Amino acid sequence: MDESTERFWGPAETTAFQECPPAVAAARESLASTGVHLMPAATVRAHFGSGEEEWARFASHWEDLSQDRYAAERGTCRLRRYGQFSLTPATGEMAQLPDTPFVQPDRSNPLYVDVDRHFEPLTDAFVADPLLRSVVSLLGHVAGALDSGACWIAKVHPFRVLATVDDEGQPTPEGRHRDGVTLVSSLLVGRNNATGGRSTVFAPGGPELLATTLDEPASLLLSDDRHTLHGVSPIRPLDPSRPAHRDVLVTTLTPA
């Protein structure tokens, strides 16, 4: 995608936050005090006012991902796409940015530091989905607890990790790591025939701050990436005769 096809949402297309909703307030308080917060699926759905039809439509985008060849080179079967947006929480303005390689900075992901990774862009249908807009907007308001910057860059990664009886799925083959951003989030979109996939957030010195298995679609895990590390355990098939997969939306925010 180039700048001539940039997608923009102005403030007229969203309702500005007149006051801090309970879901946002709770997340901000937890992130400021402990560096991590788990937002239950029911809370996320209620905040967005979305039902089963909206979530089923959103989940359908995970059927249109492309192979992650960089993960495949290390023996992990993973599908994904990638895109970036600018976000101004105060006004609700959000604009899709031109496609660029994904690069993680020094002292973050040990497997890919300073490596230009080229992924297929987000589909137009995914970008246009109102739930994506809602997720990124929510994260922008939550991230205000960590940095008072007026504008954010949101990096959006829909992932599908696959596993078979012979090959476990590795959501984080790099192990415990940082992403080199301010806020990192993982929204569970769906799981099928999968066991495992336990998400853990750690303090820099090693103590575990939170561990949970995201198993209900719309569960949202948030952490302050500047002061924590995170990782996810492998997934395996519950029924060994069938493959397994785990679908998540990983979105990170860093000041523009």
mmCIF file of C-alpha atoms in Angstrom:
data_model
loop_
_atom_site.group_PDB
_atom_site.id
_atom_site.type_symbol
_atom_site.label_atom_id
_atom_site.label_comp_id
_atom_site.label_asym_id
_atom_site.label_seq_id
_atom_site.Cartn_x
_atom_site.Cartn_y
_atom_site.Cartn_z
ATOM 1 C CA MET A 1 0.000 0.000 0.000
ATOM 2 C CA ASP A 2 1.355 3.485 -0.836
ATOM 3 C CA GLU A 3 0.462 6.919 0.466
ATOM 4 C CA SER A 4 -2.031 7.475 -2.335
ATOM 5 C CA THR A 5 -4.215 4.709 -0.896
ATOM 6 C CA GLU A 6 -3.839 5.683 2.765
ATOM 7 C CA ARG A 7 -6.976 4.985 4.775
ATOM 8 C CA PHE A 8 -8.074 7.653 7.267
ATOM 9 C CA TRP A 9 -10.690 7.766 9.970
ATOM 10 C CA GLY A 10 -11.489 11.221 11.279
ATOM 11 C CA PRO A 11 -13.069 12.167 14.588
ATOM 12 C CA ALA A 12 -16.522 12.249 13.026
ATOM 13 C CA GLU A 13 -16.371 8.468 12.675
ATOM 14 C CA THR A 14 -15.904 7.743 16.372
ATOM 15 C CA THR A 15 -17.381 8.857 19.649
ATOM 16 C CA ALA A 16 -14.826 10.724 21.705
ATOM 17 C CA PHE A 17 -14.299 9.574 25.285
ATOM 18 C CA GLN A 18 -16.106 12.126 27.439
ATOM 19 C CA GLU A 19 -14.963 10.275 30.539
ATOM 20 C CA CYS A 20 -12.781 7.251 31.214
ATOM 21 C CA PRO A 21 -14.897 4.073 30.899
ATOM 22 C CA PRO A 22 -14.478 1.469 33.667
ATOM 23 C CA ALA A 23 -12.621 -1.004 31.416
ATOM 24 C CA VAL A 24 -10.078 1.645 30.448
ATOM 25 C CA ALA A 25 -9.704 2.978 33.994
ATOM 26 C CA ALA A 26 -9.032 -0.491 35.407
ATOM 27 C CA ALA A 27 -6.453 -1.265 32.711
ATOM 28 C CA ARG A 28 -4.666 2.041 33.203
ATOM 29 C CA GLU A 29 -4.478 1.545 36.958
ATOM 30 C CA SER A 30 -3.081 -1.989 36.650
ATOM 31 C CA LEU A 31 -0.527 -1.045 34.011
ATOM 32 C CA ALA A 32 0.693 1.936 36.029
ATOM 33 C CA SER A 33 1.057 -0.101 39.218
ATOM 34 C CA THR A 34 2.096 -3.595 38.102
ATOM 35 C CA GLY A 35 2.931 -3.290 34.398
ATOM 36 C CA VAL A 36 0.373 -5.918 33.327
ATOM 37 C CA HIS A 37 -3.399 -6.272 32.988
ATOM 38 C CA LEU A 38 -5.780 -8.987 31.840
ATOM 39 C CA MET A 39 -9.084 -7.731 30.438
ATOM 40 C CA PRO A 40 -11.668 -10.552 30.444
ATOM 41 C CA ALA A 41 -13.527 -11.342 27.249
ATOM 42 C CA ALA A 42 -16.879 -10.244 28.681
ATOM 43 C CA THR A 43 -15.415 -6.854 29.609
ATOM 44 C CA VAL A 44 -13.922 -6.363 26.148
ATOM 45 C CA ARG A 45 -17.144 -7.310 24.366
ATOM 46 C CA ALA A 46 -19.222 -5.071 26.632
ATOM 47 C CA HIS A 47 -16.844 -2.156 26.073
ATOM 48 C CA PHE A 48 -17.150 -2.532 22.293
ATOM 49 C CA GLY A 49 -20.859 -3.314 22.368
ATOM 50 C CA SER A 50 -20.224 -6.190 19.985
ATOM 51 C CA GLY A 51 -22.014 -9.514 19.637
ATOM 52 C CA GLU A 52 -21.340 -12.932 18.168
ATOM 53 C CA GLU A 53 -21.924 -11.793 14.590
ATOM 54 C CA GLU A 54 -19.299 -9.039 14.834
ATOM 55 C CA TRP A 55 -16.718 -11.353 16.396
ATOM 56 C CA ALA A 56 -17.377 -14.106 13.852
ATOM 57 C CA ARG A 57 -16.816 -11.587 11.044
ATOM 58 C CA PHE A 58 -13.610 -10.375 12.695
ATOM 59 C CA ALA A 59 -12.327 -13.937 13.195
ATOM 60 C CA SER A 60 -12.921 -14.735 9.518
ATOM 61 C CA HIS A 61 -9.958 -12.511 8.563
ATOM 62 C CA TRP A 62 -7.637 -15.133 10.088
ATOM 63 C CA GLU A 63 -8.593 -17.423 7.207
ATOM 64 C CA ASP A 64 -6.748 -15.042 4.869
ATOM 65 C CA LEU A 65 -3.225 -14.878 6.303
ATOM 66 C CA SER A 66 0.095 -15.671 4.612
ATOM 67 C CA GLN A 67 2.987 -17.882 5.646
ATOM 68 C CA ASP A 68 5.647 -16.342 7.881
ATOM 69 C CA ARG A 69 8.756 -17.554 6.063
ATOM 70 C CA TYR A 70 11.069 -16.251 8.790
ATOM 71 C CA ALA A 71 9.376 -18.452 11.391
ATOM 72 C CA ALA A 72 9.346 -21.358 8.926
ATOM 73 C CA GLU A 73 13.128 -21.113 8.609
ATOM 74 C CA ARG A 74 13.272 -21.884 12.342
ATOM 75 C CA GLY A 75 10.794 -24.738 12.191
ATOM 76 C CA THR A 76 7.654 -22.894 13.298
ATOM 77 C CA CYS A 77 4.470 -22.987 11.212
ATOM 78 C CA ARG A 78 2.954 -19.527 11.566
ATOM 79 C CA LEU A 79 0.700 -17.396 9.369
ATOM 80 C CA ARG A 80 0.476 -13.612 9.639
ATOM 81 C CA ARG A 81 0.092 -10.192 8.041
ATOM 82 C CA TYR A 82 1.331 -6.789 9.164
ATOM 83 C CA GLY A 83 0.388 -3.120 9.012
ATOM 84 C CA GLN A 84 0.843 0.203 10.801
ATOM 85 C CA PHE A 85 -1.439 3.049 11.825
ATOM 86 C CA SER A 86 -1.056 6.459 13.385
ATOM 87 C CA LEU A 87 -3.452 7.142 16.249
ATOM 88 C CA THR A 88 -4.382 10.329 18.121
ATOM 89 C CA PRO A 89 -6.521 9.236 21.095
ATOM 90 C CA ALA A 90 -7.621 12.758 22.006
ATOM 91 C CA THR A 91 -9.391 13.230 18.672
ATOM 92 C CA GLY A 92 -10.036 9.649 17.615
ATOM 93 C CA GLU A 93 -8.098 10.157 14.389
ATOM 94 C CA MET A 94 -6.508 7.001 12.976
ATOM 95 C CA ALA A 95 -4.754 6.624 9.626
ATOM 96 C CA GLN A 96 -3.194 3.633 7.937
ATOM 97 C CA LEU A 97 0.490 4.204 7.150
ATOM 98 C CA PRO A 98 2.384 3.048 4.044
ATOM 99 C CA ASP A 99 3.657 -0.524 4.093
ATOM 100 C CA THR A 100 7.208 -0.904 5.406
ATOM 101 C CA PRO A 101 9.350 -3.845 6.591
ATOM 102 C CA PHE A 102 8.928 -4.853 10.216
ATOM 103 C CA VAL A 103 12.089 -4.162 12.247
ATOM 104 C CA GLN A 104 12.573 -4.765 15.963
ATOM 105 C CA PRO A 105 15.102 -2.598 17.782
ATOM 106 C CA ASP A 106 18.202 -3.517 19.740
ATOM 107 C CA ARG A 107 17.689 -5.192 23.126
ATOM 108 C CA SER A 108 14.307 -6.643 22.179
ATOM 109 C CA ASN A 109 13.606 -9.884 20.251
ATOM 110 C CA PRO A 110 16.921 -11.816 20.202
ATOM 111 C CA LEU A 111 16.088 -13.719 17.001
ATOM 112 C CA TYR A 112 15.363 -10.747 14.787
ATOM 113 C CA VAL A 113 17.098 -7.636 16.148
ATOM 114 C CA ASP A 114 17.606 -5.128 13.332
ATOM 115 C CA VAL A 115 16.407 -7.637 10.701
ATOM 116 C CA ASP A 116 14.091 -6.253 8.013
ATOM 117 C CA ARG A 117 11.203 -8.708 7.813
ATOM 118 C CA HIS A 118 8.821 -8.331 4.885
ATOM 119 C CA PHE A 119 5.267 -9.550 5.510
ATOM 120 C CA GLU A 120 2.153 -9.464 3.387
ATOM 121 C CA PRO A 121 0.075 -6.336 4.153
ATOM 122 C CA LEU A 122 -3.249 -6.326 5.955
ATOM 123 C CA THR A 123 -6.192 -6.977 3.663
ATOM 124 C CA ASP A 124 -8.556 -4.127 2.843
ATOM 125 C CA ALA A 125 -11.393 -6.059 4.474
ATOM 126 C CA PHE A 126 -9.445 -6.407 7.714
ATOM 127 C CA VAL A 127 -8.480 -2.738 7.764
ATOM 128 C CA ALA A 128 -12.096 -1.730 7.180
ATOM 129 C CA ASP A 129 -13.464 -3.924 9.975
ATOM 130 C CA PRO A 130 -14.951 -1.709 12.729
ATOM 131 C CA LEU A 131 -13.636 -4.040 15.430
ATOM 132 C CA LEU A 132 -10.042 -3.362 14.403
ATOM 133 C CA ARG A 133 -10.763 0.337 14.756
ATOM 134 C CA SER A 134 -12.255 -0.290 18.212
ATOM 135 C CA VAL A 135 -9.295 -2.372 19.393
ATOM 136 C CA VAL A 136 -6.660 0.156 18.356
ATOM 137 C CA SER A 137 -8.667 3.033 19.829
ATOM 138 C CA LEU A 138 -9.019 1.209 23.156
ATOM 139 C CA LEU A 139 -5.290 0.557 23.294
ATOM 140 C CA GLY A 140 -4.537 4.214 22.615
ATOM 141 C CA HIS A 141 -6.580 5.282 25.627
ATOM 142 C CA VAL A 142 -5.085 2.591 27.845
ATOM 143 C CA ALA A 143 -1.528 3.473 26.809
ATOM 144 C CA GLY A 144 -1.991 6.980 28.175
ATOM 145 C CA ALA A 145 -1.189 5.507 31.592
ATOM 146 C CA LEU A 146 2.340 4.746 30.383
ATOM 147 C CA ASP A 147 3.168 7.777 28.247
ATOM 148 C CA SER A 148 1.327 11.051 27.818
ATOM 149 C CA GLY A 149 2.365 11.402 24.164
ATOM 150 C CA ALA A 150 -0.340 12.866 21.963
ATOM 151 C CA CYS A 151 0.083 10.413 19.081
ATOM 152 C CA TRP A 152 0.944 6.731 18.762
ATOM 153 C CA ILE A 153 2.191 4.360 16.093
ATOM 154 C CA ALA A 154 0.201 1.119 16.276
ATOM 155 C CA LYS A 155 1.803 -1.962 14.726
ATOM 156 C CA VAL A 156 -0.820 -4.603 13.985
ATOM 157 C CA HIS A 157 -0.040 -8.316 13.602
ATOM 158 C CA PRO A 158 -2.785 -10.904 13.069
ATOM 159 C CA PHE A 159 -1.160 -14.302 13.825
ATOM 160 C CA ARG A 160 -2.155 -17.924 13.422
ATOM 161 C CA VAL A 161 0.141 -20.527 14.989
ATOM 162 C CA LEU A 162 -0.407 -24.112 13.823
ATOM 163 C CA ALA A 163 0.524 -27.429 15.417
ATOM 164 C CA THR A 164 0.309 -31.127 14.591
ATOM 165 C CA VAL A 165 1.023 -34.254 16.593
ATOM 166 C CA ASP A 166 4.571 -34.203 15.180
ATOM 167 C CA ASP A 167 5.232 -30.463 15.350
ATOM 168 C CA GLU A 168 4.219 -28.298 18.297
ATOM 169 C CA GLY A 169 3.270 -24.687 17.534
ATOM 170 C CA GLN A 170 5.565 -21.989 18.897
ATOM 171 C CA PRO A 171 3.814 -18.629 19.450
ATOM 172 C CA THR A 172 7.095 -17.148 20.694
ATOM 173 C CA PRO A 173 10.039 -19.204 19.375
ATOM 174 C CA GLU A 174 12.359 -16.494 20.692
ATOM 175 C CA GLY A 175 11.329 -17.323 24.273
ATOM 176 C CA ARG A 176 11.035 -14.645 26.937
ATOM 177 C CA HIS A 177 11.508 -11.267 25.236
ATOM 178 C CA ARG A 178 10.529 -7.630 24.733
ATOM 179 C CA ASP A 179 9.137 -6.107 21.547
ATOM 180 C CA GLY A 180 10.955 -2.787 21.982
ATOM 181 C CA VAL A 181 7.738 -0.736 22.291
ATOM 182 C CA THR A 182 5.704 0.963 25.032
ATOM 183 C CA LEU A 183 2.541 -1.156 25.167
ATOM 184 C CA VAL A 184 2.181 -4.717 23.902
ATOM 185 C CA SER A 185 -1.184 -6.447 23.681
ATOM 186 C CA SER A 186 -2.487 -9.868 22.715
ATOM 187 C CA LEU A 187 -6.165 -10.305 21.843
ATOM 188 C CA LEU A 188 -7.355 -13.895 21.549
ATOM 189 C CA VAL A 189 -9.415 -14.354 18.404
ATOM 190 C CA GLY A 190 -9.862 -18.119 18.554
ATOM 191 C CA ARG A 191 -8.434 -21.545 19.363
ATOM 192 C CA ASN A 192 -9.208 -24.843 17.682
ATOM 193 C CA ASN A 193 -8.234 -28.286 19.026
ATOM 194 C CA ALA A 194 -5.384 -26.641 20.954
ATOM 195 C CA THR A 195 -3.898 -27.195 24.383
ATOM 196 C CA GLY A 196 -1.102 -25.070 25.822
ATOM 197 C CA GLY A 197 -0.441 -21.508 24.750
ATOM 198 C CA ARG A 198 0.042 -20.169 28.272
ATOM 199 C CA SER A 199 0.951 -16.460 28.261
ATOM 200 C CA THR A 200 3.333 -15.254 30.956
ATOM 201 C CA VAL A 201 4.579 -11.755 31.783
ATOM 202 C CA PHE A 202 7.754 -11.384 33.832
ATOM 203 C CA ALA A 203 9.542 -8.623 35.710
ATOM 204 C CA PRO A 204 13.003 -7.898 34.273
ATOM 205 C CA GLY A 205 14.707 -9.751 37.128
ATOM 206 C CA GLY A 206 12.688 -12.900 36.495
ATOM 207 C CA PRO A 207 9.685 -12.972 38.885
ATOM 208 C CA GLU A 208 6.421 -13.934 37.234
ATOM 209 C CA LEU A 209 3.887 -11.086 37.269
ATOM 210 C CA LEU A 210 0.981 -12.866 35.566
ATOM 211 C CA ALA A 211 0.353 -16.178 33.824
ATOM 212 C CA THR A 212 -2.848 -17.051 31.997
ATOM 213 C CA THR A 213 -4.114 -19.169 29.132
ATOM 214 C CA LEU A 214 -6.203 -17.019 26.842
ATOM 215 C CA ASP A 215 -9.015 -19.412 25.992
ATOM 216 C CA GLU A 216 -12.093 -17.233 25.447
ATOM 217 C CA PRO A 217 -12.262 -15.114 22.273
ATOM 218 C CA ALA A 218 -11.923 -11.386 23.062
ATOM 219 C CA SER A 219 -9.666 -11.957 26.116
ATOM 220 C CA LEU A 220 -7.056 -9.192 26.061
ATOM 221 C CA LEU A 221 -3.622 -9.281 27.736
ATOM 222 C CA LEU A 222 -1.753 -5.968 28.114
ATOM 223 C CA SER A 223 1.742 -5.232 29.396
ATOM 224 C CA ASP A 224 4.200 -2.372 29.728
ATOM 225 C CA ASP A 225 6.892 -3.551 27.329
ATOM 226 C CA ARG A 226 9.460 -1.102 28.691
ATOM 227 C CA HIS A 227 9.543 -2.809 32.095
ATOM 228 C CA THR A 228 8.437 -6.408 31.479
ATOM 229 C CA LEU A 229 9.222 -9.468 29.382
ATOM 230 C CA HIS A 230 6.670 -11.856 27.914
ATOM 231 C CA GLY A 231 6.405 -15.265 26.313
ATOM 232 C CA VAL A 232 3.855 -17.922 25.332
ATOM 233 C CA SER A 233 4.227 -21.691 25.766
ATOM 234 C CA PRO A 234 3.852 -24.044 22.772
ATOM 235 C CA ILE A 235 0.490 -25.359 21.620
ATOM 236 C CA ARG A 236 -0.304 -28.985 20.794
ATOM 237 C CA PRO A 237 -3.388 -30.748 19.402
ATOM 238 C CA LEU A 238 -5.942 -31.985 21.902
ATOM 239 C CA ASP A 239 -6.989 -34.592 19.335
ATOM 240 C CA PRO A 240 -3.697 -35.847 17.849
ATOM 241 C CA SER A 241 -5.455 -36.921 14.653
ATOM 242 C CA ARG A 242 -6.278 -33.302 13.770
ATOM 243 C CA PRO A 243 -4.166 -30.124 13.508
ATOM 244 C CA ALA A 244 -4.490 -27.325 16.042
ATOM 245 C CA HIS A 245 -4.291 -23.573 15.722
ATOM 246 C CA ARG A 246 -4.298 -20.469 17.912
ATOM 247 C CA ASP A 247 -5.365 -17.102 16.458
ATOM 248 C CA VAL A 248 -4.360 -13.832 18.118
ATOM 249 C CA LEU A 249 -4.114 -10.180 17.243
ATOM 250 C CA VAL A 250 -0.877 -8.709 18.576
ATOM 251 C CA THR A 251 -0.885 -4.917 18.573
ATOM 252 C CA THR A 252 1.934 -2.751 19.920
ATOM 253 C CA LEU A 253 2.025 0.984 20.551
ATOM 254 C CA THR A 254 5.005 3.298 20.586
ATOM 255 C CA PRO A 255 5.038 7.131 20.640
ATOM 256 C CA ALA A 256 5.026 8.685 17.195
#
